[in-house]
CSV table of C-alpha atoms in Angstrom, one decimal:
chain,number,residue,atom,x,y,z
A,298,UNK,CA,-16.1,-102.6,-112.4
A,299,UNK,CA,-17.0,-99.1,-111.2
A,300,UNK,CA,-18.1,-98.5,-107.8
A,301,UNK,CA,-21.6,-96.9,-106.8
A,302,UNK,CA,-21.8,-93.7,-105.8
A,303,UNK,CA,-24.4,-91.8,-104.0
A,304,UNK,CA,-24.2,-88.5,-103.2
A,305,UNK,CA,-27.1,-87.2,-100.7
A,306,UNK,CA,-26.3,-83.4,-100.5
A,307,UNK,CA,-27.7,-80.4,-98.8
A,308,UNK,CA,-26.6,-77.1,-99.6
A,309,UNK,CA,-28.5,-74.6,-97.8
A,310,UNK,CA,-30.7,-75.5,-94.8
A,311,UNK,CA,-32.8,-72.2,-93.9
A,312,UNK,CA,-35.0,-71.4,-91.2
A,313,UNK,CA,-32.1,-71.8,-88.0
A,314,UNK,CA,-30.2,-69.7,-86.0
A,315,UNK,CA,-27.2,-69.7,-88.7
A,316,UNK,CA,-27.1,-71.5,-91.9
A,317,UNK,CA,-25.8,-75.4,-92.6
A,318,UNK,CA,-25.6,-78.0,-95.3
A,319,UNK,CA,-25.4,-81.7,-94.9
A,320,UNK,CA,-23.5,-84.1,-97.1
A,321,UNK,CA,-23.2,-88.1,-97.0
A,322,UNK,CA,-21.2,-90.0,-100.2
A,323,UNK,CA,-22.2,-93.8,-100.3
A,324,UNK,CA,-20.3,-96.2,-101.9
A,325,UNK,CA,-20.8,-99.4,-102.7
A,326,UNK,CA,-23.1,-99.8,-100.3
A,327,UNK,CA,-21.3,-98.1,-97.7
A,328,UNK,CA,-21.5,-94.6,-96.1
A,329,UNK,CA,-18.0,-93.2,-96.8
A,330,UNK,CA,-18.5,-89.9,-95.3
A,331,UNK,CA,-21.0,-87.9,-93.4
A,332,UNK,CA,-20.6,-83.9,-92.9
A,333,UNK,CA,-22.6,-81.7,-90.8
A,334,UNK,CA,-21.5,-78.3,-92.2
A,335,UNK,CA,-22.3,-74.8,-90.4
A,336,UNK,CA,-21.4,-72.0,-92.4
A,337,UNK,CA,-22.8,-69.5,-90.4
A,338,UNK,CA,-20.7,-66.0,-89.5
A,339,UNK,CA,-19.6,-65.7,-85.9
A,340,UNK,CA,-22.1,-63.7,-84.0
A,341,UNK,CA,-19.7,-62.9,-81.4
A,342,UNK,CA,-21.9,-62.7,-78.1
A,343,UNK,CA,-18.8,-63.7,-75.9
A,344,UNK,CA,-16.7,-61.0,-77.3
A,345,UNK,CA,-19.5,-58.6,-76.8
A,346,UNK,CA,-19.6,-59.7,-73.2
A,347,UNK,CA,-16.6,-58.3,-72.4
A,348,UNK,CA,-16.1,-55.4,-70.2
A,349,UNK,CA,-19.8,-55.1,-69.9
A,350,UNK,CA,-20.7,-55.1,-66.1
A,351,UNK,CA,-21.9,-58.6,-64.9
A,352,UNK,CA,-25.2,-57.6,-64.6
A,353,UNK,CA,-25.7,-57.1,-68.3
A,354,UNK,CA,-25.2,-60.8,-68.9
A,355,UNK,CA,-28.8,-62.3,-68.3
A,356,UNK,CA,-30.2,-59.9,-71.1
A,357,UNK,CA,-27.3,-60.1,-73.5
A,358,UNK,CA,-27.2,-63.9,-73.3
A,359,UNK,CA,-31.0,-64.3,-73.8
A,360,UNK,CA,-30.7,-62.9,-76.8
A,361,UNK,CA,-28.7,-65.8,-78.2
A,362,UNK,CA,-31.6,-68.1,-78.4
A,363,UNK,CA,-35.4,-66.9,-79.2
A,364,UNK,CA,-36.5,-70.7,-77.8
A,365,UNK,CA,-34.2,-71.0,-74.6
A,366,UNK,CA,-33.3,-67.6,-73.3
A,367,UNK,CA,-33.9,-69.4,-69.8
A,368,UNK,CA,-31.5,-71.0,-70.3
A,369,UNK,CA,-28.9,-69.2,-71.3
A,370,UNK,CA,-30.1,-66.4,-68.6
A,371,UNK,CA,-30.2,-69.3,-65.9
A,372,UNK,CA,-26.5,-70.3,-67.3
A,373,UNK,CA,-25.5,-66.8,-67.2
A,374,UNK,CA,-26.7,-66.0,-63.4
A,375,UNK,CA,-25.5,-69.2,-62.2
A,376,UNK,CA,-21.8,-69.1,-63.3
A,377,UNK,CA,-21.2,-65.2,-62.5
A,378,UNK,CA,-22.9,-66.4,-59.0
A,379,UNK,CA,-20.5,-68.5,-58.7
A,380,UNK,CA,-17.5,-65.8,-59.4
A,381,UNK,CA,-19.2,-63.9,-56.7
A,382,UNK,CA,-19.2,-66.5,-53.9
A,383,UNK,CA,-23.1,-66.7,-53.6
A,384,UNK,CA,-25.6,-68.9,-53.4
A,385,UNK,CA,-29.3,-68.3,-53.7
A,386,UNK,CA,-31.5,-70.6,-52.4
A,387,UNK,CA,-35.5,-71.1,-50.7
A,388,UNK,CA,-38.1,-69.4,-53.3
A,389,UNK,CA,-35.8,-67.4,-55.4
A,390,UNK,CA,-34.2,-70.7,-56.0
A,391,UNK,CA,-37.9,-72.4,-56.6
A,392,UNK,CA,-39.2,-69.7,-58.8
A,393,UNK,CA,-35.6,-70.2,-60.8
A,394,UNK,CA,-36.7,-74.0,-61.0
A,395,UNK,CA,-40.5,-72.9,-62.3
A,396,UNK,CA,-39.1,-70.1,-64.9
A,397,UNK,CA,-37.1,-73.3,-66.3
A,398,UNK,CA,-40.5,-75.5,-66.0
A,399,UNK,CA,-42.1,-72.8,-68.3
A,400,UNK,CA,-39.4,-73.3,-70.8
A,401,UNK,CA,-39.5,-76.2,-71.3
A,402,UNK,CA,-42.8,-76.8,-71.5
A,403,UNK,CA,-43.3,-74.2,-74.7
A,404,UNK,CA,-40.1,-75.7,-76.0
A,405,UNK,CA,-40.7,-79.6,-76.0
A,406,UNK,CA,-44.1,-78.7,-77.1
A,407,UNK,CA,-43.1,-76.7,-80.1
A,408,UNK,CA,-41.2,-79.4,-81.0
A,409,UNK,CA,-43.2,-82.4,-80.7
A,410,UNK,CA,-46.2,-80.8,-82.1
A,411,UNK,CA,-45.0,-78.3,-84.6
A,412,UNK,CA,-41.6,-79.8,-86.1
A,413,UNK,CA,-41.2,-83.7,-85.5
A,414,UNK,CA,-44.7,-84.8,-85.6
A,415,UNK,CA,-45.2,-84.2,-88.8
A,416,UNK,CA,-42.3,-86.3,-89.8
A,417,UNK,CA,-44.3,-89.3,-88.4
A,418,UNK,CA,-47.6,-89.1,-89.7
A,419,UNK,CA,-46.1,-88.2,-93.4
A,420,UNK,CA,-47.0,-84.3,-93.7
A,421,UNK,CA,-45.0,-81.4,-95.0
A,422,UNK,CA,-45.6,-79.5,-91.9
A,423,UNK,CA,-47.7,-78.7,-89.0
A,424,UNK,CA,-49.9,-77.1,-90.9
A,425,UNK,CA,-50.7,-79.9,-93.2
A,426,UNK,CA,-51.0,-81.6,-90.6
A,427,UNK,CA,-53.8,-78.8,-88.9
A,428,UNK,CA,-56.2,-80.0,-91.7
A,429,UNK,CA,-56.3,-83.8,-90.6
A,430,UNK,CA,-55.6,-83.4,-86.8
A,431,UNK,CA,-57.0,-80.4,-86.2
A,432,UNK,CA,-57.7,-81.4,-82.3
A,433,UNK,CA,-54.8,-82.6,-82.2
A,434,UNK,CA,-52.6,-79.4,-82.9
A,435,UNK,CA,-55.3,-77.0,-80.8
A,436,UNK,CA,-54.1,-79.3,-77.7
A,437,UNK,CA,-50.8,-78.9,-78.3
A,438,UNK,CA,-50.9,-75.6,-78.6
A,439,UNK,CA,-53.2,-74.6,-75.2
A,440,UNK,CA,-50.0,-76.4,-73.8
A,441,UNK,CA,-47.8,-74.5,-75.3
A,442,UNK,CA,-49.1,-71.3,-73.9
A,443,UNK,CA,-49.3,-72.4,-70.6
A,444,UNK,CA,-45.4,-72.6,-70.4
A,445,UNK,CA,-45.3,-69.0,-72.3
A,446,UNK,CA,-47.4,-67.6,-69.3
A,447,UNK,CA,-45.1,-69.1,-66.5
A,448,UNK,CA,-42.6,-67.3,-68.5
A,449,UNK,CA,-44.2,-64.2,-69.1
A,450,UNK,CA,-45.3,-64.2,-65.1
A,451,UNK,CA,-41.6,-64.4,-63.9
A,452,UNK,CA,-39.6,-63.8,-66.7
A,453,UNK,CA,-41.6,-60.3,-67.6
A,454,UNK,CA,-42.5,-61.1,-71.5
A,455,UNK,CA,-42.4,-64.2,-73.1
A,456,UNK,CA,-39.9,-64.0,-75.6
A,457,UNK,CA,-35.9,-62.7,-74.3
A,458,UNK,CA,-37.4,-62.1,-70.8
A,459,UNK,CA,-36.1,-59.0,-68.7
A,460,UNK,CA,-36.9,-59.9,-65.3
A,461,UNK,CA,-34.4,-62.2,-64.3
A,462,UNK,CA,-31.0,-60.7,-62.9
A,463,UNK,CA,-28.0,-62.0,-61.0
A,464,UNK,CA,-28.7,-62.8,-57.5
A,465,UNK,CA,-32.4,-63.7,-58.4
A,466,UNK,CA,-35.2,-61.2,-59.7
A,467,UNK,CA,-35.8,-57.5,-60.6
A,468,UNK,CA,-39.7,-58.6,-59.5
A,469,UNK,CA,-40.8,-61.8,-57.6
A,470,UNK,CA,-45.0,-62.6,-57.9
A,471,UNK,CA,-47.6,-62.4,-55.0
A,472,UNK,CA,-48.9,-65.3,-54.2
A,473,UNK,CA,-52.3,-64.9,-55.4
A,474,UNK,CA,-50.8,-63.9,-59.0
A,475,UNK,CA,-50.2,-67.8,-59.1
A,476,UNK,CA,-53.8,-68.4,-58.7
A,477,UNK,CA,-54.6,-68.6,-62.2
A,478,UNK,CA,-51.6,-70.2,-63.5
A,479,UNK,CA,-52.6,-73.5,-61.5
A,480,UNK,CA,-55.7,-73.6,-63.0
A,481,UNK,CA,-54.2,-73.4,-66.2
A,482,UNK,CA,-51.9,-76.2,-65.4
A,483,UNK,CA,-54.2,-78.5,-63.5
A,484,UNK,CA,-56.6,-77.9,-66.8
A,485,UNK,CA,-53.4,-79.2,-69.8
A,486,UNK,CA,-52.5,-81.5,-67.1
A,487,UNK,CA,-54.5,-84.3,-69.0
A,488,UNK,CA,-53.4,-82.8,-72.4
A,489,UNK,CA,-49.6,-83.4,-71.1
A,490,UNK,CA,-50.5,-87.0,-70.1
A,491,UNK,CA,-52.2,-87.7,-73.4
A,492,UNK,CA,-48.9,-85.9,-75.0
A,493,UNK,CA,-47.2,-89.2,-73.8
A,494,UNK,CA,-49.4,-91.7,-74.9
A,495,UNK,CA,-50.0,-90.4,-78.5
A,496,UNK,CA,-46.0,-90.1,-79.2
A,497,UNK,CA,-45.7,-93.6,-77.8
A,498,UNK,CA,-47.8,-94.8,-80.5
A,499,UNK,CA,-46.2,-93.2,-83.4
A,500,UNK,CA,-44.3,-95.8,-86.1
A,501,UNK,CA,-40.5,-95.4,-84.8
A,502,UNK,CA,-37.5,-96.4,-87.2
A,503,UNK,CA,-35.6,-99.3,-86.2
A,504,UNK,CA,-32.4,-97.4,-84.3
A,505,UNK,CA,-30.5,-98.1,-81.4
A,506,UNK,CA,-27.0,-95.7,-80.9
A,507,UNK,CA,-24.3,-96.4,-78.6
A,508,UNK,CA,-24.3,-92.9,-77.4
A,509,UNK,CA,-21.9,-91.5,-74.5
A,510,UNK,CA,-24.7,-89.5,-72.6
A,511,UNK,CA,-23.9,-86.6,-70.4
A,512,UNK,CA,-26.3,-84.4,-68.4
A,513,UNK,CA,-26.4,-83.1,-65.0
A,514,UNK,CA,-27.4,-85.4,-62.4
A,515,UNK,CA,-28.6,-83.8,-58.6
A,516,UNK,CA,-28.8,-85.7,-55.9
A,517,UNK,CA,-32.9,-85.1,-55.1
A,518,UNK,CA,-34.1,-83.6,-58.3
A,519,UNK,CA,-34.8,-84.1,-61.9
A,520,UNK,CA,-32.0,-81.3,-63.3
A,521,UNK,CA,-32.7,-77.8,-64.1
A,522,UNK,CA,-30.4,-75.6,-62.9
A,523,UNK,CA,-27.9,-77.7,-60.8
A,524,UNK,CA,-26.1,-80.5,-60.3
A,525,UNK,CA,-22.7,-82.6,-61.7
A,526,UNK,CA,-22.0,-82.9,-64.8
A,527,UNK,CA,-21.7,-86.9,-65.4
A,528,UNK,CA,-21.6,-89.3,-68.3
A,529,UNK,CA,-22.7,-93.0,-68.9
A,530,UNK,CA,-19.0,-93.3,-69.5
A,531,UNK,CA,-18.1,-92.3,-65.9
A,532,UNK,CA,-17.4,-89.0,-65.6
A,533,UNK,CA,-18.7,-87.2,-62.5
A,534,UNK,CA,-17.4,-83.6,-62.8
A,535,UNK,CA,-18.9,-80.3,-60.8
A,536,UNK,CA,-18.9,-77.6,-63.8
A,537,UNK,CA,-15.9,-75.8,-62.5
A,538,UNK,CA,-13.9,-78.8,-64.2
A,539,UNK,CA,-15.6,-79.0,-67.6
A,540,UNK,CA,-13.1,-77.8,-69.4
A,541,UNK,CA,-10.9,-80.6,-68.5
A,542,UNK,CA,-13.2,-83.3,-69.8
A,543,UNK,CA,-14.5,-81.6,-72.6
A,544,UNK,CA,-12.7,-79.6,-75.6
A,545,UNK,CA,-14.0,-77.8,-78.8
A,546,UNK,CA,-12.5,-78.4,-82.2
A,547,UNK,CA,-12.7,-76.5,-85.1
A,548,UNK,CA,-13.8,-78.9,-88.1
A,549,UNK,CA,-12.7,-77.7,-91.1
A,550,UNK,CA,-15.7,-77.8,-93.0
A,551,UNK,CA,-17.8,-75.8,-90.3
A,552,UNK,CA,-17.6,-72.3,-88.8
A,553,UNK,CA,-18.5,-74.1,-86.0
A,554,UNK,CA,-16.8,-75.0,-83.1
A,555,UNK,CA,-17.6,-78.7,-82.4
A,556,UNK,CA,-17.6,-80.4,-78.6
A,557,UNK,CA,-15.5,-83.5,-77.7
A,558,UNK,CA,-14.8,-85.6,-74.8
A,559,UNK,CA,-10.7,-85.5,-74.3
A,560,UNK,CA,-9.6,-89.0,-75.3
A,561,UNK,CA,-12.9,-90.5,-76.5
A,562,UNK,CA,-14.6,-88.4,-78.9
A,563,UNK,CA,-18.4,-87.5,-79.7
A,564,UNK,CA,-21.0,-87.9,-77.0
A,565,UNK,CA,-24.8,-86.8,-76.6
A,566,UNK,CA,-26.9,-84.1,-74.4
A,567,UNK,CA,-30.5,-83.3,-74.3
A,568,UNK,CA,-33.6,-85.3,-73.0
A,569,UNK,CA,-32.1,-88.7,-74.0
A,570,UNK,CA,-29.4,-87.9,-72.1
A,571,UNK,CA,-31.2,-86.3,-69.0
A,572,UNK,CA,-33.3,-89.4,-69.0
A,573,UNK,CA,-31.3,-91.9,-69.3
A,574,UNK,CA,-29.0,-90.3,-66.5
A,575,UNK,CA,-31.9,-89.2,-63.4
A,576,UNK,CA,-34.8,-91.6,-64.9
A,577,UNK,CA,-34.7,-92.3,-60.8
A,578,UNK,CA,-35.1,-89.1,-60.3
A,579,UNK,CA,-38.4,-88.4,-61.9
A,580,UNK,CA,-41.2,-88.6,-59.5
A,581,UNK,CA,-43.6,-91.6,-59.7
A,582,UNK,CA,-46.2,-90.5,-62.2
A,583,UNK,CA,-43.7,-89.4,-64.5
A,584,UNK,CA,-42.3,-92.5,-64.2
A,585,UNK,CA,-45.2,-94.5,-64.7
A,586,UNK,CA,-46.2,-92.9,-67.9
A,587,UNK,CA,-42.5,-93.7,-69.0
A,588,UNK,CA,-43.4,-96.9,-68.9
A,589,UNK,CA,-47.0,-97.4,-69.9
A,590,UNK,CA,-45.3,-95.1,-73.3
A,591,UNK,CA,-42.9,-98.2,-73.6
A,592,UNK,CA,-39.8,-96.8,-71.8
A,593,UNK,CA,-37.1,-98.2,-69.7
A,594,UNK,CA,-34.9,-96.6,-67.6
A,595,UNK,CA,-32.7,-96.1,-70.5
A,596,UNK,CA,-33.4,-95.0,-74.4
A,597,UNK,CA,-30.8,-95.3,-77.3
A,598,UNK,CA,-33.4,-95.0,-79.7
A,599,UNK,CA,-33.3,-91.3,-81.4
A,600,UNK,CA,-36.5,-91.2,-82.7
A,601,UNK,CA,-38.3,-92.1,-79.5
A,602,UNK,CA,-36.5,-88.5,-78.4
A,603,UNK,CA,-40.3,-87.2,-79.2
A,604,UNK,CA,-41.5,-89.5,-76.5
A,605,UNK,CA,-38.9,-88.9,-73.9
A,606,UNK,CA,-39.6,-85.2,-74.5
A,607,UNK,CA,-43.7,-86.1,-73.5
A,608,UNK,CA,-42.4,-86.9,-70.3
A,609,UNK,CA,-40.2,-83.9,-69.7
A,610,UNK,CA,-43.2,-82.3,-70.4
A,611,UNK,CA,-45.5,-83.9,-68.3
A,612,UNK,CA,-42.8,-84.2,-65.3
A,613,UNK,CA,-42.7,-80.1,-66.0
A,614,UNK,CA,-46.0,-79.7,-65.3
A,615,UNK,CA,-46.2,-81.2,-62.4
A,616,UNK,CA,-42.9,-79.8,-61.1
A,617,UNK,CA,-45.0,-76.5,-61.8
A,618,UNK,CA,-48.0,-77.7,-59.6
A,619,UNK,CA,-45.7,-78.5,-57.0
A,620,UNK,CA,-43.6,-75.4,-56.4
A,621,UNK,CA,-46.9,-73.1,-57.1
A,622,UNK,CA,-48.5,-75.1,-54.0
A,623,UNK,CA,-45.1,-74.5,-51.7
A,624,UNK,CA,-44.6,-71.1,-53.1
A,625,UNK,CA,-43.7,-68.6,-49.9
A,626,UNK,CA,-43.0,-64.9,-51.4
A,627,UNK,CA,-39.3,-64.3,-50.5
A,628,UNK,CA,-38.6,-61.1,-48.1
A,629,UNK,CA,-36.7,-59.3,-51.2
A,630,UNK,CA,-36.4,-60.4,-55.0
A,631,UNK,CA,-33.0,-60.6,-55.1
A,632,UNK,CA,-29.9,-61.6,-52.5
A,633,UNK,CA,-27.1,-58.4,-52.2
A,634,UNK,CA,-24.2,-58.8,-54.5
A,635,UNK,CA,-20.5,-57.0,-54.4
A,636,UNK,CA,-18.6,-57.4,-57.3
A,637,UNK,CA,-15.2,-59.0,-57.1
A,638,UNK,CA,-12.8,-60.4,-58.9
A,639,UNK,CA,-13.1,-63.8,-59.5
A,640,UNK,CA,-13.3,-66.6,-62.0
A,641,UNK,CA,-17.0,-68.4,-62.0
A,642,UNK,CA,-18.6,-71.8,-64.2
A,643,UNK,CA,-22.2,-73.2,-64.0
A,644,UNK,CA,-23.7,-76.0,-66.2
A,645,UNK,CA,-28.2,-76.1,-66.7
A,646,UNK,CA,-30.2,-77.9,-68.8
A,647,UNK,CA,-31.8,-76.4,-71.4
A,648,UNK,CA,-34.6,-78.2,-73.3
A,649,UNK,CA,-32.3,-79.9,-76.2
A,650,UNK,CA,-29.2,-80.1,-73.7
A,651,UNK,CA,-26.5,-79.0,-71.3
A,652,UNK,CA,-25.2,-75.8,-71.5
A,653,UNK,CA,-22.4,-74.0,-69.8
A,654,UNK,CA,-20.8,-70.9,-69.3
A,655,UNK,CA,-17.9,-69.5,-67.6
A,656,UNK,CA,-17.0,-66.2,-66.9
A,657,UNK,CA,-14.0,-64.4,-65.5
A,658,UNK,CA,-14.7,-60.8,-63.3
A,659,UNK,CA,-12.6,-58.3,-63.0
A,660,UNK,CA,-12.5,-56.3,-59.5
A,661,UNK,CA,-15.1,-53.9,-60.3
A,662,UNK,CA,-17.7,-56.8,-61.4
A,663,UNK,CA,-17.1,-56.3,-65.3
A,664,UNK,CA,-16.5,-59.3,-67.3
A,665,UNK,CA,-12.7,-59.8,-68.8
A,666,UNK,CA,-13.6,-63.1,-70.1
A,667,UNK,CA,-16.5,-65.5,-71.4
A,668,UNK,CA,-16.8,-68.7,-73.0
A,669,UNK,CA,-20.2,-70.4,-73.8
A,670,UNK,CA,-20.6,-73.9,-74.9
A,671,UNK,CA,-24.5,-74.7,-76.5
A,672,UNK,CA,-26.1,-77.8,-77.1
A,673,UNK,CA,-25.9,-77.9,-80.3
A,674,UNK,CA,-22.4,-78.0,-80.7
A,675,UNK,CA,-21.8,-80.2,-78.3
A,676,UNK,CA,-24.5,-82.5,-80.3
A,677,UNK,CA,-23.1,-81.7,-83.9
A,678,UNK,CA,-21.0,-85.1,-83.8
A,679,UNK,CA,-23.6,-86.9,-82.7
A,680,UNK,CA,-26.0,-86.1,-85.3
A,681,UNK,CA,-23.3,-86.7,-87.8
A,682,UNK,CA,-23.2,-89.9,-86.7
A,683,UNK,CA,-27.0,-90.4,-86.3
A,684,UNK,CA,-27.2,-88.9,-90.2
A,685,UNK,CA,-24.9,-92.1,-91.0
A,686,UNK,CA,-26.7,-94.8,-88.9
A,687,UNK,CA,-29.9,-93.5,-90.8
A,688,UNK,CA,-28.4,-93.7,-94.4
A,689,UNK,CA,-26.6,-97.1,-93.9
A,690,UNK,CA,-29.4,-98.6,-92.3
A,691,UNK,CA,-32.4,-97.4,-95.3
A,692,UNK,CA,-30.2,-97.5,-98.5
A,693,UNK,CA,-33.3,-99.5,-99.8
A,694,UNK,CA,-35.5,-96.2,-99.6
A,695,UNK,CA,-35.9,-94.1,-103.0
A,696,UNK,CA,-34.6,-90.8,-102.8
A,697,UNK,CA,-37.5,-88.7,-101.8
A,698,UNK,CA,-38.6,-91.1,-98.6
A,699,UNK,CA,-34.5,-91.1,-97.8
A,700,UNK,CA,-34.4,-87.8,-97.9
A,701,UNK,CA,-37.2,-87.5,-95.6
A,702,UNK,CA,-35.9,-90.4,-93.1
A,703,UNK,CA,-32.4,-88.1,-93.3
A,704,UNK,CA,-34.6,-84.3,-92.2
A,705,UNK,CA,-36.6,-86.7,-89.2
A,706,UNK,CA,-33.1,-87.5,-88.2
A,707,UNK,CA,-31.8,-84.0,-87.9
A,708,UNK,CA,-35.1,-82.8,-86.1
A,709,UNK,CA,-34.7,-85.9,-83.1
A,710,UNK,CA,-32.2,-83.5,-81.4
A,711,UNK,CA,-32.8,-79.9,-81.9
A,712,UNK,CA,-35.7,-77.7,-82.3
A,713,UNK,CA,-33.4,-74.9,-83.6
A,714,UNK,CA,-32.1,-77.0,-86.4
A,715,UNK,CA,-35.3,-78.8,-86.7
A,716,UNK,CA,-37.4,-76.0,-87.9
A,717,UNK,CA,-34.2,-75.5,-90.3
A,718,UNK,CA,-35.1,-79.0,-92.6
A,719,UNK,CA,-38.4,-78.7,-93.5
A,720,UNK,CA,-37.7,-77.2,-96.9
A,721,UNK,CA,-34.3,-79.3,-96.8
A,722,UNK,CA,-32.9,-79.5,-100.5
A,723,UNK,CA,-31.7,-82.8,-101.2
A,724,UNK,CA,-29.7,-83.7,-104.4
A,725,UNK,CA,-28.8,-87.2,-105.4
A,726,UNK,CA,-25.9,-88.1,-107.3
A,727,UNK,CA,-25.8,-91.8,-108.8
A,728,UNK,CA,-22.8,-91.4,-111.2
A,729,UNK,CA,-20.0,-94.2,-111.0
A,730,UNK,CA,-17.0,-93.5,-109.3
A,731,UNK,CA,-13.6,-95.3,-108.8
């Protein structure tokens, strides 16, 4: 007798920085394959960093994500920092930290509010989802902004800021110009908390993944900027070493460069990761809304992602409070540099995962070489395999509800591709096949 078939395919998912197409064949009950295709042209930022001077890279590399520029600017500072033989440290290294705070507090807020919630509570979008929980959205979003303020305080506009150089700032805040930012905090303080106890009670799908996490771990803080690079597989790396742990592939059916650990294969970043990795190092009220949410130290569930990311948010709020309070203006905005030659890698964490750069300077300080490795391709495998969990384990869902459980999938991981899927076209082949 002829096998079933079921082809679940996606051709074009829009809305994302690049363009990509999903595709799962199920046979006989059985996911055969699962494909994560990018098709997206090389944008070529690495090659356009080339014999720029270093101080070019913050603003260049910002440009390579309209969600994280931090982090890619933070990534950027660090590594050439590193080439230079310096180390900044006391407030320029706090207002670093708070810059990152703002991120991701406007990130993991877009996301959980405006992309994955409405996967939950069964609307097309946010927007639908405005006319029901109208409140609900307006909170969200007063939380939002307060991260885009941090951001535009230090970072000097809110989107691709301009204010952050190598060795620290162009332009470093009074004190007093802090003053209203804490009240702003201290007021979506409550809203952040709240944030954690309305994900928790969201209907999650039955999931548990045996992911290899890896995320920076420091030895007194919840990561931002530093720290080893370490795995729940045992590795314990500084950055300088990555690329002996770690190698990219090129997948055939993807433009894409995909991440790998040498010897072992796929492995996961981003909030479960960071998590799952420094849960001890989140303060105590961080902590204890974890658990009140339903949280152990450790989550392997994907879709609880949106709850883990609650209390990133809430633990960046505070963490905002907290250097605000301690703030001391630094004597100048930015420690002296002379270029050298030299060779130069950091690792930070942006909202939806590690990311690290490495950069190579030539004796005048211009950059000979750079190499860039983002989140998402180090997560591509790892959705893949998500995207085949999720189909083997709801084959008894039509094909409008599977299509949906496969879009709330792809959004658990990535706020980029998230807001990709919400107009995901999904066709369904039932033919028989050999």
């Amino acid at each position: 007798m002829a096998a079933k078939t079921k082809t679940i395919k996606t051709d074009y998912l829009a809305r994302i920085e690049g363009e990509a197409a999903f595709k799962v064949v199920v046979r006989d009950g059985a996911v055969r394959s699962a494909e994560f295709k990018v098709f997206e042209p090389p944008r070529f930022f690495e090659a356009l960093l080339r014999g720029r001077a270093f101080g070019e890279a913050p603003d260049i590399t910002s440009r390579i994500c309209g969600i994280c520029p931090i982090a890619y600017q933070m990534s950027a500072v660090h590594a050439i920092e590193a080439a230079l033989g310096v180390t900044v440290g006391g407030p320029l290294r706090e207002l670093r930290r708070l810059i990152y705070c703002g991120e991701w507090i406007e990130s993991h807020t877009l996301h959980v509010y405006l992309l994955h919630a409405p996967d939950f509570l069964g609307f097309d979008s946010a927007i639908h989802m405005a006319r029901a929980h109208g409140e609900t959205v307006k909170r969200g979003l007063a939380l939002k902004k307060v991260g885009n303020d941090i951001v535009n305080l230090l970072g000097g506009r809110e989107i691709h800021p301009i204010n952050v150089r190598v060795g620290g700032f162009y332009r470093v805040p009074r004190r007093r110009e802090f003053a209203p930012l804490a009240e702003a905090l201290k007021r979506v303080r409550d809203i952040a908390l709240d944030t954690v106890r309305w994900t928790s009670k969201l209907d999650f799908p039955d999931l548990e993944r045996d992911y290899e996490y890896v995320s920076l771990r420091h030895p007194d803080e919840y990561p931002f900027n530093e720290g080893r690079i370490v795995s729940t597989g045992g590795i314990d790396i500084a950055a300088s070493e990555y690329a002996q742990h770690f190698e990219e592939v090129h997948v055939k059916r993807s433009t894409a460069l995909q991440s790998r650990i040498v010897g072992r294969g796929a492995y996961l970043t981003g909030p479960l990761a960071r998590y799952s990795l420094n849960f001890d190092r989140l303060p105590p009220a961080a902590r204890q809304a974890a658990k009140e949410a339903g949280l152990g130290p450790v989550c392997t569930n994907p879709y609880r992602s949106i709850v883990v990311r609650a209390v990133e948010t809430l633990y960046a709020v505070d963490e905002a409070l907290r250097i605000i309070a301690d703030y001391q203006e630094p004597d100048r905005p930015a420690v002296a540099l002379e270029p050298r030659a030299g060779i130069g890698c950091a690792a930070t964490e942006a909202p939806r995962g590690m990311l690290w750069h490495r950069y190579r300077l030539e004796a005048d300080g211009s950059i000979a070489e750079a190499r860039i490795v983002p989140p998402t391709s180090q997560n591509q495998p790892s959705i893949e395999g998500d995207l085949r969990a999720c189909v083997e384990s709801s084959l008894d869902l039509d094909d409008e509800a599977l299509r949906l459980r496969c879009e709330q999938t792809i959004r658990n991981h990535d706020p980029c591709i998230s807001c990709s899927t919400h107009f995901l076209r999904l066709e369904i082949d039932r033919g028989q096949g050999a």
